[in-house]
Phi, psi and omega in degrees: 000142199262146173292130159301137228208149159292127183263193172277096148011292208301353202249348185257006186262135182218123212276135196221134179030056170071021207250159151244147177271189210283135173284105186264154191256150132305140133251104184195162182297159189250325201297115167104337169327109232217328189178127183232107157245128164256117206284320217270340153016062192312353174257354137275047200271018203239170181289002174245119127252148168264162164261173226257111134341120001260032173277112186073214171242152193274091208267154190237150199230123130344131162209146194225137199055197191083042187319140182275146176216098171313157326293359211248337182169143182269127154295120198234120177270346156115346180205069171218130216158136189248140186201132165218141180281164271095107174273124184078006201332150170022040175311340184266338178290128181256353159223202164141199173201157201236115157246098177243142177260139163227175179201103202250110170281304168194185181097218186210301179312169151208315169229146189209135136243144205227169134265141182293318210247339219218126179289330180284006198208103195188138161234116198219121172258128194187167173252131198229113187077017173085073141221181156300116194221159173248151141211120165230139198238140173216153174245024136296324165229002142099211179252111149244143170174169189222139168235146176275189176283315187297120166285122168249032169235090180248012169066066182185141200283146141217194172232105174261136172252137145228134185245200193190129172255023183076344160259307175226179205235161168209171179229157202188168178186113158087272212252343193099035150290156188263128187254142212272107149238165172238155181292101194251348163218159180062245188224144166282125137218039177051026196321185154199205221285305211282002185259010184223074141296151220077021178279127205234006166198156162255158169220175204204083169118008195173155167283120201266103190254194196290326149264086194315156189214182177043065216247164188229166180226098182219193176235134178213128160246278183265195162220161133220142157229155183237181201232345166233180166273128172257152179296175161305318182271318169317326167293319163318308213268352172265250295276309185308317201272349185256350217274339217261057148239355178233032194225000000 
């Protein structure tokens, strides 16, 4: 089991009328990090965020709409998204896990990397009936995905997950319970970021085609992905440690 780990203090101070602010500290795994934007951010409220240094390389999104609401979390309207180009996003990862707090009303995205131009070439973590869904396209390996069981529109933040073990995908939410999925196109066969080349952006609230579609109406608070799976007591533990900002 990898430890919940300290992040470096220096990266949460946010300087206010020449002041520095209160340093606030994280706890969560560092081994595999790949990528943290926490959207409620107070140093993220402006039309540009970046994700948070040194984890991975430091990707910066667009954003259009999405009110901020400090500390916790960006507001999505149903026609709102955050987008950054990118080729090939983590093209090297064959696994890993997806975390995001939401506090989810209707609609569908939550994380997309897309080809722009192309039906075939896609990873979109999302929502299809208020449950939890995968859909990934290739044209080696065609259209897949899985949906879970769990309704998530009770108006309540939670935390939903996905790994991928480089075979199969699995879901999970808020403490790291299992949520019961079926296979709905194709096959689980775990694609992940390296098995789906041609991808030319990412997006956070929409599908990203050349006329973005499949926009969602949530509250989206932190993210994180890794390159690896994470355990179970590891999900707990960011899940123990994040929640009472979402409560």
């Amino acid at each position: 089991m990898h430890s919940l780990s300290r992040v470096n203090s220096s990266i949460w101070r946010v300087t206010h009328a020449g002041r520095m602010g209160v340093t606030t500290r994280m706890r969560f795994p560092l081994n595999g990090l790949q990528f943290y934007l926490p959207l409620g951010h107070a140093g993220l409220n402006g039309a540009t965020v970046s994700t948070k240094a040194p984890f991975g390389n430091s990707i910066s999104f667009t954003v259009t709409g999405a009110v901020h609401t400090a500390p916790t979390h960006r507001a999505f309207d149903g026609d709102d998204f955050l987008r950054n180009i990118s080729n090939d996003w983590l093209i090297n990862d064959s696994s890993g896990t997806i975390l995001i707090w939401v506090k989810y009303t209707s609609g569908t995205t939550l994380l997309c990397s897309w080809d722009t131009n192309a039906l075939n070439s896609g990873f979109q973590y999302r929502f299809s009936s208020n449950k939890i869904m995968l859909e990934t396209r290739s044209v080696a390996e065609g259209n897949d995905g899985v949906t879970g069981t769990k309704e998530f529109n009770d108006s309540t933040w939670h935390l939903v997950i996905l790994t991928s073990n480089g075979s199969a995908w699995a879901l999970y939410y808020d403490n790291g319970t299992v949520d019961t999925i079926s296979a709905t196109s194709g096959t689980n066969l775990g694609s992940w970021f390296a098995d789906i080349p041609n991808r030319d952006n990412i997006t956070i609230g929409c599908r990203g085609r050349t006329t973005p579609d499949d926009y969602i109406n949530a509250l989206v608070g932190e993210i994180w992905v890794y390159s690896r799976v994470l355990s179970t007591n590891e999900m707990k533990g960011i899940y123990n440690f994040t929640k009472g900002r979402y409560r």
